[in-house]
Amino acid sequence: LKNYLFFSQYLEDFSKKKYFELTDLLELNIKKIKNINKKKVLFEELKNNNKKKIRIGFISSDLRNHAISYQIKNVLEELGNSDEVDIYIYNDSIIQDEITIEIKKNISNWVDIFNFNDSKVFDTITKNQLDILIDLSGHSANARYAVLQSRLAPIQISWCGFLESFGLSGIDYLLADRSEEHTSELQSR
């Protein structure tokens, strides 16, 4: 089902109604490893909290010679050098190449999770007490649905790995540029 959802973005005339029916079906089939109901908060509230830095986590299996890495490596470098945020990377791939090494240089909190089951991923990420978790996989083959649906951070965002609404309740926001054509469709969900 997740491959079908992933490739649906490339199908002409694939209706949004059908897409969201499928994501609803997927959500029903996801077994939650823990049910955590953290309150959604706004980024402005995080900036005003008592912590010194905002903790932002990224989970992906594409932090290697892959289009995702080329899209985000400069962002990760800037964030990694910031005094306002702590970056946590949860790398879900055994493949580590020159791009992985380049990205790792700027990240002090890097955890390889490719051999972890969902429960261990959940425990690992929960310990870091993230403010924001950004999923870079979307509906790709290595998606960690059960983990994302378990609410590991007050704000959970989908970015880069999937170019449409994630369609699951575990993701609060889609980080994208504004497209008038799709804005009304996304807002209706």
Coordinates of N, CA and C in Angstrom, one line a residue:
L1 N 0.8 -1.2 0.0 CA 0.0 0.0 0.0 C 0.9 1.3 0.0
K2 N 2.0 1.2 0.8 CA 2.8 2.5 0.9 C 3.5 2.8 -0.5
N3 N 3.9 1.7 -1.2 CA 4.4 2.0 -2.6 C 3.4 2.5 -3.5
Y4 N 2.2 2.1 -3.4 CA 1.1 2.6 -4.2 C 0.9 4.1 -3.9
L5 N 0.9 4.4 -2.6 CA 0.7 5.8 -2.2 C 1.9 6.6 -2.7
F6 N 3.1 6.1 -2.6 CA 4.2 6.8 -3.1 C 4.2 7.1 -4.6
F7 N 3.8 6.1 -5.4 CA 3.8 6.3 -6.8 C 2.5 7.0 -7.3
S8 N 1.5 7.1 -6.4 CA 0.3 7.8 -6.8 C 0.6 9.3 -7.2
Q9 N 1.6 9.9 -6.6 CA 1.9 11.3 -7.0 C 2.3 11.4 -8.4
Y10 N 2.7 10.3 -9.1 CA 3.2 10.4 -10.5 C 2.1 10.0 -11.4
L11 N 0.9 9.6 -10.9 CA -0.2 9.1 -11.8 C -1.1 10.3 -12.2
E12 N -1.3 10.5 -13.4 CA -2.2 11.5 -13.9 C -3.7 11.2 -13.4
D13 N -4.4 12.1 -13.1 CA -5.8 12.0 -12.7 C -6.1 11.0 -11.5
F14 N -5.1 10.9 -10.6 CA -5.3 10.1 -9.4 C -6.0 11.0 -8.4
S15 N -7.2 10.7 -8.0 CA -8.0 11.7 -7.3 C -7.5 11.8 -5.8
K16 N -7.6 13.0 -5.3 CA -7.3 13.2 -3.9 C -8.2 12.4 -3.0
K17 N -9.4 12.3 -3.4 CA -10.4 11.5 -2.6 C -9.9 10.1 -2.4
K18 N -9.5 9.5 -3.5 CA -9.0 8.1 -3.5 C -7.7 8.0 -2.6
Y19 N -6.8 9.0 -2.8 CA -5.6 9.0 -2.0 C -5.9 9.0 -0.5
F20 N -6.8 9.9 -0.1 CA -7.1 10.0 1.3 C -7.8 8.8 1.9
E21 N -8.6 8.2 1.0 CA -9.3 6.9 1.4 C -8.2 5.9 1.7
L22 N -7.2 5.8 0.9 CA -6.1 4.9 1.1 C -5.2 5.2 2.3
T23 N -5.0 6.5 2.5 CA -4.2 6.8 3.7 C -5.0 6.5 5.0
D24 N -6.3 6.7 4.9 CA -7.2 6.3 6.1 C -7.1 4.8 6.3
L25 N -7.1 4.0 5.2 CA -7.0 2.6 5.4 C -5.6 2.2 6.0
L26 N -4.6 2.9 5.5 CA -3.2 2.6 6.0 C -3.2 2.9 7.5
E27 N -3.8 4.0 7.9 CA -3.8 4.4 9.3 C -4.5 3.4 10.2
L28 N -5.6 2.8 9.7 CA -6.2 1.8 10.4 C -5.4 0.5 10.6
N29 N -4.5 0.3 9.7 CA -3.7 -0.9 9.7 C -2.3 -0.7 10.5
I30 N -2.0 0.5 10.8 CA -0.8 0.7 11.5 C -1.0 0.3 13.0
K31 N -0.1 -0.5 13.5 CA -0.1 -0.9 14.9 C 0.7 0.1 15.7
K32 N 0.1 0.8 16.6 CA 0.9 1.8 17.4 C 1.7 1.1 18.4
I33 N 3.0 1.5 18.5 CA 3.8 0.8 19.6 C 3.5 1.4 20.9
K34 N 3.2 2.7 20.9 CA 2.7 3.3 22.2 C 1.8 4.5 21.8
N35 N 0.8 4.7 22.6 CA -0.1 5.8 22.3 C 0.2 7.0 23.1
I36 N 0.9 8.0 22.5 CA 1.2 9.2 23.3 C 0.5 10.3 22.7
N37 N -0.2 11.1 23.5 CA -0.9 12.2 23.0 C -0.3 13.5 23.4
K38 N 0.8 13.9 22.8 CA 1.4 15.2 23.1 C 0.6 16.3 22.4
K39 N 0.5 17.4 23.1 CA -0.2 18.5 22.5 C 0.6 19.1 21.4
K40 N -0.1 19.4 20.3 CA 0.6 20.1 19.2 C 0.9 21.5 19.7
V41 N 2.1 22.0 19.4 CA 2.4 23.4 19.8 C 2.9 24.1 18.6
L42 N 2.9 25.4 18.7 CA 3.5 26.2 17.6 C 5.0 26.5 17.8
F43 N 5.7 26.7 16.7 CA 7.1 26.9 16.8 C 7.4 28.1 17.7
E44 N 6.6 29.1 17.7 CA 6.8 30.3 18.5 C 6.8 29.9 20.0
E45 N 5.9 29.0 20.4 CA 5.9 28.5 21.8 C 7.2 27.8 22.1
L46 N 7.7 27.1 21.2 CA 9.0 26.4 21.5 C 10.1 27.4 21.7
K47 N 10.1 28.5 20.9 CA 11.2 29.4 21.1 C 11.2 30.1 22.5
N48 N 10.0 30.1 23.1 CA 9.8 30.8 24.4 C 9.9 29.8 25.5
N49 N 10.2 28.6 25.3 CA 10.3 27.6 26.4 C 11.5 27.8 27.2
N50 N 11.6 27.0 28.3 CA 12.7 27.2 29.2 C 14.0 26.5 28.8
K51 N 13.9 25.7 27.7 CA 15.1 25.0 27.2 C 16.0 26.0 26.5
K52 N 17.3 25.8 26.6 CA 18.2 26.7 25.9 C 18.1 26.5 24.4
K53 N 18.0 25.3 23.9 CA 17.9 25.1 22.4 C 16.7 24.3 22.1
I54 N 16.2 24.5 20.9 CA 15.1 23.7 20.3 C 15.7 22.4 19.7
R55 N 15.1 21.3 20.1 CA 15.6 20.0 19.6 C 14.8 19.6 18.4
I56 N 15.5 19.5 17.2 CA 14.9 19.1 16.0 C 15.5 17.8 15.5
G57 N 14.7 16.8 15.3 CA 15.1 15.5 14.8 C 14.7 15.3 13.3
F58 N 15.6 14.6 12.6 CA 15.3 14.2 11.2 C 15.4 12.7 11.1
I59 N 14.4 12.0 10.5 CA 14.5 10.6 10.3 C 14.4 10.3 8.8
S60 N 15.4 9.5 8.3 CA 15.5 9.2 6.9 C 16.3 8.0 6.6
S61 N 16.1 7.4 5.5 CA 16.9 6.3 5.0 C 17.7 6.8 3.8
D62 N 17.7 8.1 3.5 CA 18.3 8.6 2.3 C 19.4 9.6 2.5
L63 N 20.1 9.5 3.7 CA 21.2 10.4 4.0 C 22.5 9.9 3.4
R64 N 22.5 9.8 2.1 CA 23.6 9.2 1.3 C 23.5 9.9 -0.1
N65 N 24.1 9.3 -1.1 CA 24.1 9.8 -2.4 C 22.7 9.6 -3.0
H66 N 21.8 10.5 -2.6 CA 20.4 10.5 -3.0 C 19.9 11.9 -3.1
A67 N 18.8 12.1 -3.8 CA 18.3 13.4 -4.1 C 17.9 14.1 -2.8
I68 N 17.4 13.4 -1.8 CA 17.0 14.0 -0.5 C 18.2 14.7 0.1
S69 N 19.4 14.0 0.2 CA 20.6 14.6 0.8 C 21.0 15.8 0.1
Y70 N 20.9 15.9 -1.2 CA 21.3 17.1 -1.9 C 20.4 18.2 -1.7
Q71 N 19.1 17.9 -1.4 CA 18.1 19.0 -1.1 C 18.3 19.5 0.3
I72 N 18.8 18.7 1.3 CA 18.8 19.2 2.7 C 20.2 19.4 3.3
K73 N 21.2 18.9 2.6 CA 22.5 19.0 3.3 C 23.0 20.4 3.7
N74 N 22.7 21.4 2.9 CA 23.0 22.8 3.3 C 22.2 23.3 4.5
V75 N 20.9 22.8 4.5 CA 20.0 23.2 5.7 C 20.6 22.5 6.9
L76 N 20.9 21.3 6.8 CA 21.5 20.6 8.0 C 22.8 21.2 8.5
E77 N 23.6 21.6 7.6 CA 24.8 22.3 7.9 C 24.6 23.6 8.7
E78 N 23.7 24.4 8.2 CA 23.3 25.7 8.8 C 22.7 25.4 10.2
L79 N 21.8 24.5 10.3 CA 21.2 24.2 11.6 C 22.2 23.6 12.6
G80 N 23.1 22.7 12.0 CA 24.1 22.1 12.9 C 25.1 23.1 13.5
N81 N 25.2 24.3 12.8 CA 26.1 25.3 13.3 C 25.4 26.4 14.1
S82 N 24.1 26.2 14.3 CA 23.3 27.2 15.0 C 23.4 27.1 16.5
D83 N 23.3 28.2 17.2 CA 23.3 28.2 18.7 C 21.9 28.1 19.3
E84 N 20.9 28.1 18.4 CA 19.5 28.0 18.8 C 18.9 26.7 18.8
V85 N 19.5 25.7 18.0 CA 18.9 24.4 17.9 C 19.9 23.3 18.1
D86 N 19.4 22.2 18.5 CA 20.2 20.9 18.5 C 19.6 20.0 17.5
I87 N 20.4 19.5 16.6 CA 20.0 18.6 15.6 C 20.2 17.1 15.9
Y88 N 19.2 16.3 15.7 CA 19.4 14.9 15.9 C 19.0 14.2 14.6
I89 N 19.9 13.3 14.1 CA 19.7 12.6 12.9 C 19.5 11.1 13.3
Y90 N 18.4 10.5 12.7 CA 18.1 9.1 12.9 C 18.2 8.5 11.5
N91 N 19.4 7.9 11.2 CA 19.7 7.4 9.9 C 19.2 6.0 9.8
D92 N 18.3 5.7 8.8 CA 17.7 4.4 8.7 C 18.2 3.6 7.5
S93 N 19.5 3.8 7.2 CA 20.1 3.1 6.1 C 21.5 2.6 6.5
I94 N 21.8 1.4 6.0 CA 23.1 0.8 6.2 C 24.1 1.4 5.3
I95 N 23.7 2.0 4.2 CA 24.6 2.6 3.2 C 25.1 4.0 3.7
Q96 N 26.4 4.0 3.8 CA 27.1 5.3 4.2 C 28.2 5.6 3.2
D97 N 28.1 6.7 2.5 CA 29.0 7.0 1.5 C 29.6 8.4 1.8
E98 N 30.2 9.0 0.8 CA 30.9 10.3 1.0 C 29.9 11.4 1.4
I99 N 28.7 11.3 0.9 CA 27.6 12.3 1.2 C 27.2 12.1 2.7
T100 N 27.1 10.9 3.1 CA 26.8 10.6 4.6 C 27.9 11.2 5.4
I101 N 29.1 11.0 5.1 CA 30.3 11.5 5.9 C 30.3 13.0 5.9
E102 N 29.9 13.6 4.8 CA 29.9 15.1 4.7 C 28.8 15.6 5.6
I103 N 27.6 15.0 5.6 CA 26.5 15.5 6.5 C 26.9 15.2 7.9
K104 N 27.5 14.1 8.2 CA 27.8 13.8 9.6 C 28.7 14.8 10.3
K105 N 29.6 15.4 9.5 CA 30.6 16.4 10.0 C 29.9 17.5 10.9
N106 N 28.7 17.9 10.5 CA 28.1 19.0 11.2 C 27.0 18.6 12.2
I107 N 26.9 17.3 12.4 CA 25.9 16.8 13.3 C 26.5 16.0 14.5
S108 N 26.3 16.4 15.7 CA 26.9 15.7 16.8 C 26.0 14.6 17.4
N109 N 24.7 14.7 17.1 CA 23.7 13.7 17.6 C 23.2 12.9 16.4
W110 N 24.0 11.9 16.0 CA 23.7 11.0 14.9 C 23.5 9.6 15.4
V111 N 22.4 9.0 15.1 CA 22.1 7.6 15.5 C 21.7 6.8 14.3
D112 N 22.5 5.7 14.1 CA 22.1 4.7 13.0 C 21.0 3.8 13.5
I113 N 19.8 3.8 12.9 CA 18.7 3.0 13.4 C 18.3 1.9 12.4
F114 N 19.1 1.7 11.4 CA 18.7 0.8 10.3 C 18.4 -0.6 10.8
N115 N 19.1 -1.0 11.9 CA 18.9 -2.4 12.4 C 18.0 -2.4 13.7
F116 N 17.3 -1.3 14.0 CA 16.4 -1.2 15.1 C 15.0 -1.6 14.7
N117 N 14.3 -2.3 15.6 CA 12.9 -2.5 15.3 C 12.2 -1.2 15.8
D118 N 10.9 -1.1 15.4 CA 10.1 0.1 15.7 C 10.2 0.5 17.2
S119 N 10.1 -0.5 18.1 CA 10.1 -0.2 19.5 C 11.4 0.4 20.0
K120 N 12.5 -0.1 19.4 CA 13.8 0.5 19.8 C 14.0 1.9 19.2
V121 N 13.5 2.1 18.0 CA 13.5 3.4 17.4 C 12.7 4.4 18.3
F122 N 11.5 3.9 18.7 CA 10.7 4.8 19.6 C 11.4 5.1 20.8
D123 N 12.0 4.2 21.5 CA 12.7 4.4 22.8 C 13.9 5.4 22.6
T124 N 14.6 5.2 21.5 CA 15.8 6.0 21.2 C 15.4 7.5 20.9
I125 N 14.4 7.7 20.1 CA 14.0 9.0 19.8 C 13.3 9.7 21.0
T126 N 12.5 8.9 21.8 CA 11.8 9.5 23.0 C 12.8 10.0 24.0
K127 N 13.9 9.3 24.2 CA 15.0 9.8 25.1 C 15.5 11.2 24.8
N128 N 15.5 11.6 23.5 CA 16.0 12.8 23.1 C 15.1 14.0 23.4
Q129 N 13.8 13.7 23.7 CA 12.8 14.8 24.0 C 12.8 15.9 23.0
L130 N 12.5 15.4 21.8 CA 12.5 16.4 20.6 C 11.3 17.3 20.8
D131 N 11.5 18.5 20.2 CA 10.5 19.5 20.0 C 9.8 19.3 18.7
I132 N 10.6 19.0 17.7 CA 10.1 18.8 16.3 C 10.8 17.6 15.7
L133 N 10.0 16.7 15.1 CA 10.5 15.6 14.3 C 10.1 15.8 12.9
I134 N 11.1 15.7 12.0 CA 10.9 15.9 10.5 C 11.2 14.5 9.8
D135 N 10.1 14.0 9.2 CA 10.3 12.8 8.4 C 10.6 13.1 7.0
L136 N 11.7 12.5 6.5 CA 12.2 12.7 5.2 C 11.9 11.5 4.2
S137 N 11.1 10.6 4.7 CA 10.9 9.4 3.9 C 9.5 9.3 3.2
G138 N 8.5 9.9 3.8 CA 7.2 9.9 3.3 C 6.7 8.5 3.1
H139 N 6.1 8.1 2.0 CA 5.6 6.8 1.8 C 6.6 5.9 1.0
S140 N 7.9 6.2 1.2 CA 8.9 5.3 0.6 C 9.0 4.0 1.3
A141 N 9.8 3.1 0.7 CA 9.8 1.7 1.1 C 10.3 1.6 2.6
N142 N 11.1 2.5 3.1 CA 11.6 2.4 4.5 C 10.8 3.3 5.5
A143 N 9.6 3.7 5.2 CA 8.8 4.5 6.1 C 8.6 3.9 7.4
R144 N 8.7 4.6 8.5 CA 8.5 4.1 9.8 C 7.1 4.6 10.3
Y145 N 6.1 4.1 9.7 CA 4.7 4.6 10.1 C 4.4 4.4 11.5
A146 N 4.6 3.2 12.1 CA 4.2 3.0 13.5 C 5.0 4.0 14.4
V147 N 6.2 4.3 14.1 CA 7.0 5.2 14.9 C 6.4 6.6 14.8
L148 N 6.1 7.1 13.6 CA 5.5 8.4 13.4 C 4.1 8.6 14.0
Q149 N 3.4 7.5 13.9 CA 2.0 7.6 14.5 C 2.0 7.5 16.0
S150 N 3.1 7.2 16.6 CA 3.2 7.2 18.1 C 3.5 8.5 18.7
R151 N 3.6 9.6 17.9 CA 3.8 10.9 18.4 C 5.0 11.1 19.3
L152 N 6.2 11.2 18.6 CA 7.5 11.3 19.3 C 7.9 12.8 19.6
A153 N 7.1 13.7 19.0 CA 7.4 15.1 19.2 C 6.1 15.9 19.1
P154 N 6.1 17.0 19.8 CA 4.9 17.8 19.8 C 4.5 18.3 18.4
I155 N 5.5 18.5 17.5 CA 5.3 18.9 16.1 C 6.0 17.9 15.3
Q156 N 5.3 17.3 14.3 CA 5.9 16.3 13.4 C 5.6 16.8 12.0
I157 N 6.6 16.8 11.2 CA 6.5 17.4 9.8 C 7.0 16.4 8.8
S158 N 6.4 16.5 7.6 CA 6.9 15.7 6.5 C 7.5 16.7 5.5
W159 N 8.7 16.3 5.0 CA 9.5 17.2 4.1 C 10.3 16.4 3.2
C160 N 10.4 16.8 2.0 CA 11.3 16.3 0.9 C 11.0 14.9 0.4
G161 N 10.8 13.9 1.3 CA 10.7 12.5 0.8 C 9.4 12.2 0.1
F162 N 8.4 13.0 0.3 CA 7.1 12.8 -0.3 C 6.5 14.2 -0.6
L163 N 6.0 14.4 -1.8 CA 5.7 15.8 -2.2 C 4.2 16.1 -2.1
E164 N 3.5 15.3 -1.4 CA 2.0 15.5 -1.2 C 1.8 15.4 0.3
S165 N 0.5 15.7 0.7 CA 0.1 15.5 2.1 C 0.4 14.1 2.5
F166 N 0.9 13.9 3.7 CA 1.2 12.5 4.1 C -0.1 11.7 4.4
G167 N -1.1 12.4 4.8 CA -2.4 11.8 4.9 C -2.6 11.0 6.2
L168 N -1.7 11.0 7.1 CA -1.8 10.3 8.4 C -1.8 11.3 9.5
S169 N -2.5 10.9 10.6 CA -2.6 11.8 11.7 C -1.3 12.1 12.5
G170 N -0.3 11.2 12.3 CA 1.0 11.4 13.0 C 1.8 12.5 12.4
I171 N 1.4 13.0 11.3 CA 2.1 14.2 10.7 C 1.2 15.4 10.8
D172 N 1.8 16.5 11.4 CA 1.0 17.7 11.6 C 1.1 18.7 10.4
Y173 N 2.3 18.7 9.8 CA 2.5 19.7 8.8 C 3.3 19.1 7.6
L174 N 3.1 19.7 6.5 CA 3.9 19.4 5.3 C 4.8 20.7 5.0
L175 N 6.1 20.5 5.0 CA 6.9 21.7 4.7 C 7.1 21.7 3.1
A176 N 6.6 22.7 2.5 CA 6.6 22.8 1.0 C 6.5 24.3 0.6
D177 N 6.7 24.5 -0.6 CA 6.4 25.9 -1.1 C 5.0 26.0 -1.5
R178 N 4.5 27.2 -1.6 CA 3.1 27.4 -1.8 C 2.7 27.2 -3.3
S179 N 1.8 26.4 -3.5 CA 1.3 26.1 -4.8 C -0.2 26.4 -4.8
E180 N -0.7 27.3 -5.5 CA -2.1 27.7 -5.5 C -3.0 26.5 -5.9
E181 N -2.5 25.7 -6.9 CA -3.2 24.5 -7.3 C -3.5 23.6 -6.2
H182 N -2.6 23.3 -5.4 CA -2.7 22.3 -4.3 C -3.1 22.8 -3.0
T183 N -3.0 24.1 -2.8 CA -3.3 24.7 -1.5 C -4.7 24.3 -1.0
S184 N -5.7 24.5 -1.8 CA -7.1 24.2 -1.3 C -7.3 22.7 -1.0
E185 N -6.6 21.8 -1.8 CA -6.7 20.4 -1.6 C -6.1 20.0 -0.2
L186 N -4.9 20.6 0.1 CA -4.3 20.3 1.3 C -5.0 20.9 2.5
Q187 N -5.6 22.1 2.4 CA -6.3 22.7 3.4 C -7.6 21.9 3.8
S188 N -8.1 21.3 2.8 CA -9.4 20.5 3.0 C -9.1 19.3 3.8
R189 N -7.9 18.8 3.9 CA -7.6 17.6 4.7 C -7.2 18.0 6.1

